[in-house]
Structure formats: structure tokens, C-alpha cells
mmCIF file of C-alpha atoms (C1' of nucleotides) in Angstrom:
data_model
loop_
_atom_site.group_PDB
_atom_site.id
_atom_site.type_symbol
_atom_site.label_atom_id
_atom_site.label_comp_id
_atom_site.label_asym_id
_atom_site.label_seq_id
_atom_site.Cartn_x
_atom_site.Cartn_y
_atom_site.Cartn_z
ATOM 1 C CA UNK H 1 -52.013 -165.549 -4.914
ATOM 2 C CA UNK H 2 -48.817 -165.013 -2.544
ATOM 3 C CA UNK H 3 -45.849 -163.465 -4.137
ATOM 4 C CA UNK H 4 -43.683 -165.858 -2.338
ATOM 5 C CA UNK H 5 -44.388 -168.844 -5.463
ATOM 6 C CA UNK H 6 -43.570 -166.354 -8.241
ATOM 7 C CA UNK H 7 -39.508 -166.568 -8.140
ATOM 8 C CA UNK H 8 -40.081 -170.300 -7.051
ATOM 9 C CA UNK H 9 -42.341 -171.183 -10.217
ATOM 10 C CA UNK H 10 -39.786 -169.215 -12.875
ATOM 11 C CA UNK H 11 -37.346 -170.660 -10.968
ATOM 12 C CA UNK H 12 -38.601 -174.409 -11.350
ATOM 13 C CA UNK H 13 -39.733 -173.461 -15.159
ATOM 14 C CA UNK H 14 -36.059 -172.349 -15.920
ATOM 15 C CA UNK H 15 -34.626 -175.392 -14.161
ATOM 16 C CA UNK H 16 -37.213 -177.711 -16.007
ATOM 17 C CA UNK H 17 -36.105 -176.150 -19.495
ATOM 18 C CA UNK H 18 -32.948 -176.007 -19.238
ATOM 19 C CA UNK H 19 -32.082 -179.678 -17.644
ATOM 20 C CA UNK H 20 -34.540 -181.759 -20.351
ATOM 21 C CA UNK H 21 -32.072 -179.748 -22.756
ATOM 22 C CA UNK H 22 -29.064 -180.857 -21.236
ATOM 23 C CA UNK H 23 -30.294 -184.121 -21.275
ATOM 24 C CA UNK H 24 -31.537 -184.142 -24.853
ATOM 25 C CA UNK H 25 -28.093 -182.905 -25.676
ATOM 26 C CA UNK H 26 -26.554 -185.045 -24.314
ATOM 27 C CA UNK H 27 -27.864 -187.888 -26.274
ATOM 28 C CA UNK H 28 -26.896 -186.097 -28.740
ATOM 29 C CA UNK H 29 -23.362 -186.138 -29.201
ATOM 30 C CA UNK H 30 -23.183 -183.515 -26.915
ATOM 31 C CA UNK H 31 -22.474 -184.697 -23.294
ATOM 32 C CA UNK H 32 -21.135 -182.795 -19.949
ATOM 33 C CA UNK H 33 -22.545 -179.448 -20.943
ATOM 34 C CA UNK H 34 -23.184 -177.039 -18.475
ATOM 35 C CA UNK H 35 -24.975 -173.706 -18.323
ATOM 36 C CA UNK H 36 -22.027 -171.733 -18.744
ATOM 37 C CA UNK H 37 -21.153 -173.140 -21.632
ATOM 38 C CA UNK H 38 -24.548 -173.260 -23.097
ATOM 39 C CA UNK H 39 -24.227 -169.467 -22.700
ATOM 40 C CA UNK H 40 -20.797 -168.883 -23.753
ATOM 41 C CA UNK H 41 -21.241 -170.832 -27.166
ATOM 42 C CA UNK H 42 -24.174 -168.818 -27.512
ATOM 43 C CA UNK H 43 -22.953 -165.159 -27.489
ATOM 44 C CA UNK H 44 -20.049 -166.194 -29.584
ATOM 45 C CA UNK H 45 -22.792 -167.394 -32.221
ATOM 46 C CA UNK H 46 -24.341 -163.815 -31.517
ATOM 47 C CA UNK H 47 -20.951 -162.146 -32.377
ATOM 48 C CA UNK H 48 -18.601 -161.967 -28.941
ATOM 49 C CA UNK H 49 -15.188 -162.299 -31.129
ATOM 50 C CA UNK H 50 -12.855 -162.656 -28.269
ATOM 51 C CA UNK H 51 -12.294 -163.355 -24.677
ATOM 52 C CA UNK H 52 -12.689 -160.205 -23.487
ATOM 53 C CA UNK H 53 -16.030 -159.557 -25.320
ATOM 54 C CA UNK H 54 -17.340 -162.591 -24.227
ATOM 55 C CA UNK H 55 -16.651 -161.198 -20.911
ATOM 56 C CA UNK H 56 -18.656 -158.242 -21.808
ATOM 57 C CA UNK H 57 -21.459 -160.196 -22.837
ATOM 58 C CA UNK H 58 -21.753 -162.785 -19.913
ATOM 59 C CA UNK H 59 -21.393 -159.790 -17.277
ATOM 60 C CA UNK H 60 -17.892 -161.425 -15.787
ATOM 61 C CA UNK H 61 -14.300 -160.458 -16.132
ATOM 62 C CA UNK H 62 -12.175 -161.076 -19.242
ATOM 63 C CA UNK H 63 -10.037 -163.650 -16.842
ATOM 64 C CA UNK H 64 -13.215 -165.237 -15.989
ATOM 65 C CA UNK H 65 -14.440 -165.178 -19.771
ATOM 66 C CA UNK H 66 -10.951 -166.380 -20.304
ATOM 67 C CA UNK H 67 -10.732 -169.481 -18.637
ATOM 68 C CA UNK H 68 -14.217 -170.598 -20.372
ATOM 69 C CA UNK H 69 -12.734 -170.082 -23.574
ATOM 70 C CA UNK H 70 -10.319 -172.533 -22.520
ATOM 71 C CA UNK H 71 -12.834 -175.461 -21.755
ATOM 72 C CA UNK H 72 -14.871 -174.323 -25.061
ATOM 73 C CA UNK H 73 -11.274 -174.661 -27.062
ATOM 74 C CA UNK H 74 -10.548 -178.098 -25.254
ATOM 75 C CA UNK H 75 -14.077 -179.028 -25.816
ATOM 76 C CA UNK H 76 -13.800 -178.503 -29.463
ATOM 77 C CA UNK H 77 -17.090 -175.597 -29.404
ATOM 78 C CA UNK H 78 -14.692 -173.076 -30.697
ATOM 79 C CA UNK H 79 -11.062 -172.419 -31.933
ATOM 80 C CA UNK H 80 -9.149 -169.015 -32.137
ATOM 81 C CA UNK H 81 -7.810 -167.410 -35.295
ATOM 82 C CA UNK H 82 -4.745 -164.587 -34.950
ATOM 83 C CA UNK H 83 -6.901 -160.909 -35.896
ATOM 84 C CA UNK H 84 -4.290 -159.728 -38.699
ATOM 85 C CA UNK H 85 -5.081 -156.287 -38.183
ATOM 86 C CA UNK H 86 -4.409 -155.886 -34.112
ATOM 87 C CA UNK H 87 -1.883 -158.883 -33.142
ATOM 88 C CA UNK H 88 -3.225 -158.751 -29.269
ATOM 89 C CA UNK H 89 -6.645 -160.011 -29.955
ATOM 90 C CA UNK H 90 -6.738 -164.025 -30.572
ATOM 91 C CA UNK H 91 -10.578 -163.782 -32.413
ATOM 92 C CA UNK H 92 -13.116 -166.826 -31.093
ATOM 93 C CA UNK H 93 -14.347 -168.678 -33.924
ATOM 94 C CA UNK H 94 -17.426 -171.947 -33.590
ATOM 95 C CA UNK H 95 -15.986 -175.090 -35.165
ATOM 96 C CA UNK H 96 -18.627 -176.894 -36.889
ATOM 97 C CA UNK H 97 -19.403 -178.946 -33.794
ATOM 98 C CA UNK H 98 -19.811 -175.453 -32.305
ATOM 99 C CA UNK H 99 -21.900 -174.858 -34.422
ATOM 100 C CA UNK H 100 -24.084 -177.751 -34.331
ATOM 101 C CA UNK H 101 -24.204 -177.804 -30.988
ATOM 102 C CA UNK H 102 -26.036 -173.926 -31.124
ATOM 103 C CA UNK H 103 -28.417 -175.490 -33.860
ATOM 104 C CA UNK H 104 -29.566 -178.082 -32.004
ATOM 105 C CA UNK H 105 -29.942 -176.442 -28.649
ATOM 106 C CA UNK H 106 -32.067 -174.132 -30.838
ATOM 107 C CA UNK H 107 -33.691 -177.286 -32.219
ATOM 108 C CA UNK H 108 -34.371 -178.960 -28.657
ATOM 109 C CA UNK H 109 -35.941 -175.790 -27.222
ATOM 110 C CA UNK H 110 -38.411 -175.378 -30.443
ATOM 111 C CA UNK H 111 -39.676 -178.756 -29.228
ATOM 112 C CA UNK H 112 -39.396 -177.874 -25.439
ATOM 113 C CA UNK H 113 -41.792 -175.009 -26.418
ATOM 114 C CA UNK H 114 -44.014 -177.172 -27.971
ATOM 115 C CA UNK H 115 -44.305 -179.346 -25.369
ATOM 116 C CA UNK H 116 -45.399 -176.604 -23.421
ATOM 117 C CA UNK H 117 -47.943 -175.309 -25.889
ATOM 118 C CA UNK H 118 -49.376 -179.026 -25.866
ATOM 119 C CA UNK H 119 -49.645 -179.216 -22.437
ATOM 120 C CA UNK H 120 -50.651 -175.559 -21.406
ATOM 121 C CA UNK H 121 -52.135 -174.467 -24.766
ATOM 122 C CA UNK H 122 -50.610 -171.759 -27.460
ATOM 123 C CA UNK H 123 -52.358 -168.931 -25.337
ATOM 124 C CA UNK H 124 -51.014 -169.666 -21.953
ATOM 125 C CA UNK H 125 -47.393 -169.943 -23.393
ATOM 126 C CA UNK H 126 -47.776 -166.862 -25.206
ATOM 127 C CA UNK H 127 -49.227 -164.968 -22.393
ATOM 128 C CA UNK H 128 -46.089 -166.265 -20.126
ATOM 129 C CA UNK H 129 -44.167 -164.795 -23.168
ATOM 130 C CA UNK H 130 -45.400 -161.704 -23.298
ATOM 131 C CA UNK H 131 -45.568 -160.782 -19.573
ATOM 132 C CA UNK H 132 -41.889 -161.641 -19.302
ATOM 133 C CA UNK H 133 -40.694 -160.146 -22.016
ATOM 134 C CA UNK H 134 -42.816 -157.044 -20.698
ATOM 135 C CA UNK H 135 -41.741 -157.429 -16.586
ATOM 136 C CA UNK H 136 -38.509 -158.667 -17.334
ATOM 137 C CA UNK H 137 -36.775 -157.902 -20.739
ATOM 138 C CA UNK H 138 -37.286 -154.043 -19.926
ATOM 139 C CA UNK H 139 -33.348 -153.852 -19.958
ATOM 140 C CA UNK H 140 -32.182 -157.101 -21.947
ATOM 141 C CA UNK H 141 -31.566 -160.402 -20.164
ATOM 142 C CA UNK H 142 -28.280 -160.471 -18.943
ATOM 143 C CA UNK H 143 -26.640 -164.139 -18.637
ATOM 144 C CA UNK H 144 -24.064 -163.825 -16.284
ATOM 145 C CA UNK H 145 -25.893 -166.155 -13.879
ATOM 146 C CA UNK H 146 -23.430 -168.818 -12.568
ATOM 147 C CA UNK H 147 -21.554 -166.328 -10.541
ATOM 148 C CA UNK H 148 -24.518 -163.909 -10.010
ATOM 149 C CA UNK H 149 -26.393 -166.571 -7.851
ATOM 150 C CA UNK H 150 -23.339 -166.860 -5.512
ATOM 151 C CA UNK H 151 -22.188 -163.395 -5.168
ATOM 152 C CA UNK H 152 -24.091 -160.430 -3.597
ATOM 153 C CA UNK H 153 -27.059 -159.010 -5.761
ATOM 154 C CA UNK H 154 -27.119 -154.986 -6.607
ATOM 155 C CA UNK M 1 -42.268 -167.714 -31.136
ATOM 156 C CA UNK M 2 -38.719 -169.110 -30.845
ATOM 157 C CA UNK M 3 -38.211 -171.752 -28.082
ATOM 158 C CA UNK M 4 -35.022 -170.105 -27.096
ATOM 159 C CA UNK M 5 -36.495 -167.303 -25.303
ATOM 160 C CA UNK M 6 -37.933 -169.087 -23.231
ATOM 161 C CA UNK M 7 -35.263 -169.662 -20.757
ATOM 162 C CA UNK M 8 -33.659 -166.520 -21.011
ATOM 163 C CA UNK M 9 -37.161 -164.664 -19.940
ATOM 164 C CA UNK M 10 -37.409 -167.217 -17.077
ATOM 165 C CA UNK M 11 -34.515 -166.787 -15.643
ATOM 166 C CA UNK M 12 -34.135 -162.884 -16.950
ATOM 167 C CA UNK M 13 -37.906 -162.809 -14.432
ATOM 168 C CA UNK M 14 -36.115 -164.478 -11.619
ATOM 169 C CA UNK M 15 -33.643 -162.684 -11.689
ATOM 170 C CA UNK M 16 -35.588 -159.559 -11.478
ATOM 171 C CA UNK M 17 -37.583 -160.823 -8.864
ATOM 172 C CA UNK M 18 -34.752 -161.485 -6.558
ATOM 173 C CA UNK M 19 -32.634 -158.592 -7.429
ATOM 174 C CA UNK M 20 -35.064 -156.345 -6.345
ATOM 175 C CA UNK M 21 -36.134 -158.126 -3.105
ATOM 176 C CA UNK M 22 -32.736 -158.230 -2.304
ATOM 177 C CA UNK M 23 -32.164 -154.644 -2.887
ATOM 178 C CA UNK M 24 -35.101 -153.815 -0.861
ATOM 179 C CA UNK M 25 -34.641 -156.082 2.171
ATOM 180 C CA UNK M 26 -31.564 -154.621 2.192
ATOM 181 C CA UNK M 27 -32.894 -151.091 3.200
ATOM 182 C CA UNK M 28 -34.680 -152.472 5.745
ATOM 183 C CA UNK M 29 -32.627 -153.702 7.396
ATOM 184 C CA UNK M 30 -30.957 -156.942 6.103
ATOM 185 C CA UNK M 31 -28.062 -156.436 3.753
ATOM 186 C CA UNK M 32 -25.504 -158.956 2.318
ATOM 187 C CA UNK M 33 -27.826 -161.537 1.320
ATOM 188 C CA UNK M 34 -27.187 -164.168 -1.120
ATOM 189 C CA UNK M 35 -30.314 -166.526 -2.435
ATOM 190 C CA UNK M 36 -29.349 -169.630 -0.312
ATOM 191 C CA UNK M 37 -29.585 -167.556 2.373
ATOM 192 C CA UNK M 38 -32.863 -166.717 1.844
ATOM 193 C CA UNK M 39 -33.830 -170.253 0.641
ATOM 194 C CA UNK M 40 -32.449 -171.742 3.821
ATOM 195 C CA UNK M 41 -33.940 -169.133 6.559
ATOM 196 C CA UNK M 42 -37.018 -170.289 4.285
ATOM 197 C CA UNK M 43 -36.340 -174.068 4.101
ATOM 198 C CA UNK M 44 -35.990 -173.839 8.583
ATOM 199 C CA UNK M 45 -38.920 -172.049 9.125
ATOM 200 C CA UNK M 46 -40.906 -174.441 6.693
ATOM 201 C CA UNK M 47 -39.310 -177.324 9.182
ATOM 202 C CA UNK M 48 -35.774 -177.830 8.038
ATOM 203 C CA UNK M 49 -35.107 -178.748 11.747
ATOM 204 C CA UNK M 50 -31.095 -179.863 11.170
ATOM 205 C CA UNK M 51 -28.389 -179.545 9.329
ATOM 206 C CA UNK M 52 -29.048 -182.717 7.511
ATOM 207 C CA UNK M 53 -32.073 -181.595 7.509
ATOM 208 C CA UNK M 54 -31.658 -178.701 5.587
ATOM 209 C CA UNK M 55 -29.139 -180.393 3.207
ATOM 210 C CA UNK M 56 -31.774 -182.776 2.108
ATOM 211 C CA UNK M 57 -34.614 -179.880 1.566
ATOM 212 C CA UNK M 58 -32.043 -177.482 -0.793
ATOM 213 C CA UNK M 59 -30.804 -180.754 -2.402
ATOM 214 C CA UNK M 60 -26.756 -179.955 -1.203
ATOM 215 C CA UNK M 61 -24.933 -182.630 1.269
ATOM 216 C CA UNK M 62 -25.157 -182.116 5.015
ATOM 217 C CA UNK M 63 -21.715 -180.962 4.757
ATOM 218 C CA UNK M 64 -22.795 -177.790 2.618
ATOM 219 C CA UNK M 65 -25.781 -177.286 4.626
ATOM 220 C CA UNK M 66 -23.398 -177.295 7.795
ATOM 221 C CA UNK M 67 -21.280 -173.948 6.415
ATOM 222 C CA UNK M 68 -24.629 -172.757 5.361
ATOM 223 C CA UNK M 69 -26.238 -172.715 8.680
ATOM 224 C CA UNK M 70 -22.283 -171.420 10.227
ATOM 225 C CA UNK M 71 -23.480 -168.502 8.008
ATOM 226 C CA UNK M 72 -26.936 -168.491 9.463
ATOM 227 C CA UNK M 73 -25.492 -168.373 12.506
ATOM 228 C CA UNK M 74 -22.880 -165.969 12.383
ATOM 229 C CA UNK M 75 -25.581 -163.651 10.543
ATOM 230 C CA UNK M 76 -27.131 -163.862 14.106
ATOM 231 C CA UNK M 77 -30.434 -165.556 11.634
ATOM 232 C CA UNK M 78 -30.493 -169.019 13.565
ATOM 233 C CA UNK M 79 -29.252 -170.127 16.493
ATOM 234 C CA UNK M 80 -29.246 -174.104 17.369
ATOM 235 C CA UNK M 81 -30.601 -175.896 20.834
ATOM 236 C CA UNK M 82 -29.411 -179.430 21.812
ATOM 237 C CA UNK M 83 -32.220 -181.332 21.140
ATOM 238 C CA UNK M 84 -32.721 -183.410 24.406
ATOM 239 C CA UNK M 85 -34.156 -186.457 23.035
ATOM 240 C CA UNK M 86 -30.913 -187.268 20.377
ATOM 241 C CA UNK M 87 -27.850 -186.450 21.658
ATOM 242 C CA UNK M 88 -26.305 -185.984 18.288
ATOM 243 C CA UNK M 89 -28.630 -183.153 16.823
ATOM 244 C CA UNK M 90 -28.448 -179.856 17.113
ATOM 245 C CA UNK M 91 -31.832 -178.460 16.293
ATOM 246 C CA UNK M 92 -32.199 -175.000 14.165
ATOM 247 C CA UNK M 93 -34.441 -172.335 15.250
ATOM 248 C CA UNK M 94 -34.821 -168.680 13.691
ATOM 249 C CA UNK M 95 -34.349 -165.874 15.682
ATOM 250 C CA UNK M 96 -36.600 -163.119 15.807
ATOM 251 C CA UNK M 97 -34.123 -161.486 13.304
ATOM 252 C CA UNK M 98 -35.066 -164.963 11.477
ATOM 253 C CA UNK M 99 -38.856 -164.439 11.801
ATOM 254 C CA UNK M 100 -38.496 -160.922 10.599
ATOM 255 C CA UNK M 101 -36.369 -161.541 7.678
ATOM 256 C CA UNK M 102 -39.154 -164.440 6.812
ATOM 257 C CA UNK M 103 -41.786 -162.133 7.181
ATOM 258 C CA UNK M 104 -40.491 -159.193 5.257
ATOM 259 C CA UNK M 105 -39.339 -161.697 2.700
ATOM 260 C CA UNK M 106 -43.070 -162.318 2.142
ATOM 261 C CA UNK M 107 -44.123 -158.819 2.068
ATOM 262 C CA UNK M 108 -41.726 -158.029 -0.449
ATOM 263 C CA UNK M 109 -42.584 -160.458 -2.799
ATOM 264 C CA UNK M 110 -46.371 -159.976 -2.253
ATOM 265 C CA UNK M 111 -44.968 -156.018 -3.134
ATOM 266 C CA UNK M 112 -43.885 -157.191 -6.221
ATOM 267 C CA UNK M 113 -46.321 -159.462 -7.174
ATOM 268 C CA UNK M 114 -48.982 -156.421 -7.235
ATOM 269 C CA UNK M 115 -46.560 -154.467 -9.226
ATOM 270 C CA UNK M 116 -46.270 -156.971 -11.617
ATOM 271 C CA UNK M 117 -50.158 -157.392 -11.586
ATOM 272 C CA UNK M 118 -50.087 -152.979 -12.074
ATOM 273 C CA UNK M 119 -47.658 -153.531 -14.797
ATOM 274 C CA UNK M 120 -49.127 -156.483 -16.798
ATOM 275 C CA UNK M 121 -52.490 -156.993 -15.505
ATOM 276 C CA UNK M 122 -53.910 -159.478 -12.847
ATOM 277 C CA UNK M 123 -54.874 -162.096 -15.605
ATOM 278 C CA UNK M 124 -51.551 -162.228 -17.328
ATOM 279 C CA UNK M 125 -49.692 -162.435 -14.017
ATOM 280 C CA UNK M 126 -52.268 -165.722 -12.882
ATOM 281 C CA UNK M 127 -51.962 -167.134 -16.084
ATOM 282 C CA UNK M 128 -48.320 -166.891 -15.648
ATOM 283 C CA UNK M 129 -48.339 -168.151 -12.097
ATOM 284 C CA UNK M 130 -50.736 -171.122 -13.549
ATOM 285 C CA UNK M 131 -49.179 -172.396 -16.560
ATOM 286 C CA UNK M 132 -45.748 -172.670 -14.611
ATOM 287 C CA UNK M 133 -47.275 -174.461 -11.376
ATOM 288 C CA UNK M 134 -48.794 -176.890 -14.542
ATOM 289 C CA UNK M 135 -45.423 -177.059 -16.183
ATOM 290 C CA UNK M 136 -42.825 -176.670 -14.023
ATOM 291 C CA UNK M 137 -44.324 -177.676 -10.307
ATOM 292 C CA UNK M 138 -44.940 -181.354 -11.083
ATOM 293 C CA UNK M 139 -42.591 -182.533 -9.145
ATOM 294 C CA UNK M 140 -42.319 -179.721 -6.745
ATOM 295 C CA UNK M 141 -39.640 -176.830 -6.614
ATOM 296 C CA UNK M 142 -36.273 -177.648 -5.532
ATOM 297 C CA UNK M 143 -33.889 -174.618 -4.026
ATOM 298 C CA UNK M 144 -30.700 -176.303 -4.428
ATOM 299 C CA UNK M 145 -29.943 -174.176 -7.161
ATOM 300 C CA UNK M 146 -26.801 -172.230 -6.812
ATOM 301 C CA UNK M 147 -25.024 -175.276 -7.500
ATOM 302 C CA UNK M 148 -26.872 -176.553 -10.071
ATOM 303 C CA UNK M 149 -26.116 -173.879 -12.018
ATOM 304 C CA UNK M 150 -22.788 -174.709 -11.477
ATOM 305 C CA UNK M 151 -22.487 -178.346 -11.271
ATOM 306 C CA UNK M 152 -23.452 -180.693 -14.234
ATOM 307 C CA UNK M 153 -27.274 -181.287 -14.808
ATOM 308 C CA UNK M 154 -29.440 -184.496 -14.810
ATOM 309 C "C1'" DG L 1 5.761 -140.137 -31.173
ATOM 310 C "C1'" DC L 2 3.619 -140.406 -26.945
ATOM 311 C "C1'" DA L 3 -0.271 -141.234 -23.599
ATOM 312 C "C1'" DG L 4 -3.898 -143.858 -22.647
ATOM 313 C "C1'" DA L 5 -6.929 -147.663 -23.596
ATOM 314 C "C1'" DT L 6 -7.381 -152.532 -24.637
ATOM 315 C "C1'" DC L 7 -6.125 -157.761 -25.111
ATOM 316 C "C1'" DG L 8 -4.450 -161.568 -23.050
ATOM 317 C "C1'" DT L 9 -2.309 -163.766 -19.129
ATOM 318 C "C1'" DC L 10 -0.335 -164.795 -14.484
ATOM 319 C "C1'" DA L 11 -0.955 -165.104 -9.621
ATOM 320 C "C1'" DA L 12 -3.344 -164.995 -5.338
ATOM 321 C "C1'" DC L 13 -7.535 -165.342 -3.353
ATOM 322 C "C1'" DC L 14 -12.723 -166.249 -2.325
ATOM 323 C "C1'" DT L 15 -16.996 -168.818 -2.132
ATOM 324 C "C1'" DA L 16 -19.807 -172.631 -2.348
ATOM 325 C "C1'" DG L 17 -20.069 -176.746 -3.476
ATOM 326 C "C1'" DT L 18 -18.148 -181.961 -3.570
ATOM 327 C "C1'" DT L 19 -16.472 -186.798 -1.625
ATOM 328 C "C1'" DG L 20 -14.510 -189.645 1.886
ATOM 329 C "C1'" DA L 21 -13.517 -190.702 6.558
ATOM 330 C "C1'" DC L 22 -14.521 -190.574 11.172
ATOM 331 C "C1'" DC L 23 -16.783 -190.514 15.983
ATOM 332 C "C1'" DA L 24 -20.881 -190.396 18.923
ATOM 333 C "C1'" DT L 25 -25.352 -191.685 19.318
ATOM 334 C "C1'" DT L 26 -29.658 -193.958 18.327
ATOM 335 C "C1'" DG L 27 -32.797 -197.705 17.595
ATOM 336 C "C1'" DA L 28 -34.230 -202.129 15.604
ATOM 337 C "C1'" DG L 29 -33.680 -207.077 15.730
ATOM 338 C "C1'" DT L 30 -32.164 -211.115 17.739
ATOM 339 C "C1'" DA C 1 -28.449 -207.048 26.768
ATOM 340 C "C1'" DC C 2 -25.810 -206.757 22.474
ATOM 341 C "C1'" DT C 3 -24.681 -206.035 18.093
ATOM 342 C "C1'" DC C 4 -25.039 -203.468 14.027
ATOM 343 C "C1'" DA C 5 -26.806 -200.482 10.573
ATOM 344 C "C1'" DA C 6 -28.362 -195.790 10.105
ATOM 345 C "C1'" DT C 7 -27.973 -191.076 11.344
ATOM 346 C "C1'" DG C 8 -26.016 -186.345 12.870
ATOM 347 C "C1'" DG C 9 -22.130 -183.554 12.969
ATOM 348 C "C1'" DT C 10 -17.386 -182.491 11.762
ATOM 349 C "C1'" DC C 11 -12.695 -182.563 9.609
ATOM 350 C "C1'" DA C 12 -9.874 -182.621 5.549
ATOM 351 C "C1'" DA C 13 -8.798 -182.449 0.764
ATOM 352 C "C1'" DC C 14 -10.447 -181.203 -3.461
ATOM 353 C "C1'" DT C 15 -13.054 -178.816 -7.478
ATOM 354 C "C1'" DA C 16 -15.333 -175.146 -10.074
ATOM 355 C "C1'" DG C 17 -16.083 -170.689 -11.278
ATOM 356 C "C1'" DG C 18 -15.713 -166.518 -10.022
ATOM 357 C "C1'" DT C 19 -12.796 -162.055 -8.162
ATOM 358 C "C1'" DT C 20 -8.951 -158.243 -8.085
ATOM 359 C "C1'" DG C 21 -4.463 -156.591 -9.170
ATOM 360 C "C1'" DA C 22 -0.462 -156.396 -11.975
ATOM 361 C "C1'" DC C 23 1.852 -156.741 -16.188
ATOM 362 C "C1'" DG C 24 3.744 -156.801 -21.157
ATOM 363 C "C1'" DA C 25 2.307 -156.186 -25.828
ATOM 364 C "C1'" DT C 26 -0.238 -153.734 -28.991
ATOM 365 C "C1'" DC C 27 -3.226 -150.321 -30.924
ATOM 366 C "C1'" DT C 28 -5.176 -145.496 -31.509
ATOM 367 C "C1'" DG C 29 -6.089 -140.498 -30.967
ATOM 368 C "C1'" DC C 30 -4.015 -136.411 -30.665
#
DNA sequence: GCAGATCGTCAACCTAGTTGACCATTGAGT
DNA sequence: ACTCAATGGTCAACTAGGTTGACGATCTGC
């Protein structure tokens, strides 16, 4: 097998995944999503408190991180409560559609992955699983994609 | 197995794939690449013969491809011959650079396909390679994905 | 109490797309 | 032969999502 289809194929799989999800989303309640968001909304679920973390997590600046936390706020995905102990930091909180917006992407990609099992079979899926995870999660999956496909790699 | 791993080890495996072809292409000889570099130099040589062309194989307006293939050019990758049959064309052809950067490309990638196979086996890798040509190849692979990533989905 | 780190923000800039308009050229249909 | 729609390339204005650098306000370790 060439090596040339192997970034093509994860690629196209990513793609695949992620686009059905936007669309099921989208129907929904939760229209004119885009990757970043997706992403954003889902580190602050995993416990980025403020801009700058989110930054941190996502691999971009805290000005970049910034100005998504100003769509999420205007969006309604999150809202920002004054941190009484250190007045600088404005702490990122999920508003309950925040928060059901990171259930049901959850939700839509358990039934993505089924899909895939009923097409492909449990064993194939798992395999793909567990040869990522092995090749590829050796130092964490880092999301900071947008901007990584544009800039220079390395 | 969760469902929403599954897009985070897809794209964590792409990213890893291209990274590290990038990083290695680079030491031989062709630094400061981006992916739609590489995606166009591949989209000519598979016989992207315009601009227009080109736009329509990465999926980006003929406008985009245009800059693009400015790049190309400037990168000394492509350079363009009047095309003596239609007045208005200006056909793309690689250089040798072009031709070398192709063929490395695929060298590389066949590199890291058989470290892959070291790493995880030969099955795992096929079963990989097979599920997602199943899943994710049905309607063929589209490249016009720095954008996308960007841009709304669907 | 001071020095240095950190949080948020402003401003200028970059890159890679987009749409719309336009001209030159081609080719099909009458 | 002529018209007219389609196509190739280009210009201009705009958008989106990043970057770096600078800065004031605040916190923390010593």
C-alpha cells in the first residue's frame, strides 16, 4: 500500500466526522458552528477557566484565544464571572446552552461511531482506535488546528 | 469506546503524518512548506493543468488557486506556458524542483508508512488504511481543507 | 515592599480564503 | 458570419483567524 493515501484517508475520515456533526448540530438548535468553536467549548468543559488558558489549551495566543471567547460569549456557549480572589482574571463559565451543546456533540459522535461499527464492524473501528491512539496520541492530541494548517509546521 | 475520540485521533494521525513529512522534506531540501502547497504541487502533477483548474480539484475559487500557484511560482515549483491552442490559459507545469518535491513527497510518506507498520504492525496499519477508504473515501478525498477548517461546514 | 510573572486588551499586521466585476477569448448554434 | 453564453485570468474589496509587541492592572515570592 503507498504511504501517499494514509494522511489523505485520516484526512477524509476527520472531514467525514466532523461535517455529519456539524450538520446534525445544526438541526439541532445549534447552527453556524465551526471547528474552532467545537474545540473551544470543549476545553472549557475540560476545565480552561479563562482566556488565556484556553489559549494554552488550543496551542494559540491568549489574543487569539481571546477573540474566540468573544464569539462563544456573543454566541451564548459561555459567559464570564469576575474571579474574587485575583480581580485580573474574568473566569469562562458554559451557560446551559453551552452545555448542551458539549452533550450533544458527545451524543452525535456516540452515534457517528456506531455508524462506523455498523458499517466496518466493532473490530475494524477498534483496531483504527487503537493504532491511533498508539501512532498518534504518544504526546496528547493537540487541537490548535485552524491556524496550524495555514502556518508553517515544526 | 467513546465516539469523541474519534476525531481527535484522526486528525491528532494527520497531523503527525504531515508534521513529520514536513520536517523531513525540509532537510532535504524543501523548507517553508505549508499543506496546500503540497496538495497543489500534488493536485498539477495529477493533471491540475490551470489555475481554474486547480481551484476546482482543492475545492477553493480560481481566484485562491491563482495566489496559490503565484506561490508555486515564486517557490520556483511551477512555472506556466501559453497554451497555444486557447489564448486565455496559461498552462501549469512542475519544474524539476516540482518533480522532485513530488517524488520525495512519496518517499517520505512510504517512510512513514513502514514505520507505522514497525510500530503497530502491518495488519493494524491495512486495517486502518481499509476501514477509512470504506468509510471515509466514498465520495473521494477532497484537499480543499485549510479553509474548511476555517470556513463554515456543509 | 518590590520585582517579576500573569491576565486582559489594544493596535498593527499577515495569510488564505471569499464574492463581485471585468476583459479577452473560445466555441456552439443559428 | 455573428451573436452569445461559458471560460480563463485578474483586480479590488472584504472576511476570518491567526501573529507579535506593548501596555496597565493585579498578584505572588522573596
Amino acid at each position: 500500500m503507498a504511504g501517499h493515501e494514509l494522511p489523505l484517508l485520516l484526512l477524509g475520515g476527520f472531514r467525514q466526522l466532523i461535517d455529519e456533526m456539524h450538520r446534525r448540530l445544526a438541526e439541532r438548535g445549534h447552527p453556524d458552528l465551526r471547528p474552532a468553536i467545537g474545540f473551544a467549548v470543549q476545553a472549557i468543559s475540560h476545565g480552561a477557566t479563562t482566556a488565556s488558558d484556553l489559549g494554552r489549551a488550543t496551542g494559540v495566543s491568549k489574543q487569539a484565544a481571546s477573540k474566540t471567547v468573544d464569539q462563544l460569549l456573543s454566541m451564548g456557549y459561555v459567559e464570564t464571572v469576575p474571579d474574587e480572589r485575583d480581580a485580573r482574571r474574568k473566569a469562562l463559565r458554559l451557560t446551559a446552552r453551552g452545555v448542551d451543546l458539549v452533550t450533544l456533540s458527545g451524543a452525535v459522535l456516540d452515534d457517528l461511531r456506531a455508524e462506523w461499527v455498523a458499517v466496518a464492524g466493532e473490530s475494524a473501528v477498534g483496531t483504527l482506535e487503537t493504532t491511533l491512539r498508539l501512532l498518534a496520541g504518544r504526546e496528547g492530541v493537540r487541537t490548535d488546528t485552524a491556524g496550524w494548517l495555514v502556518a508553517e509546521s515544526g
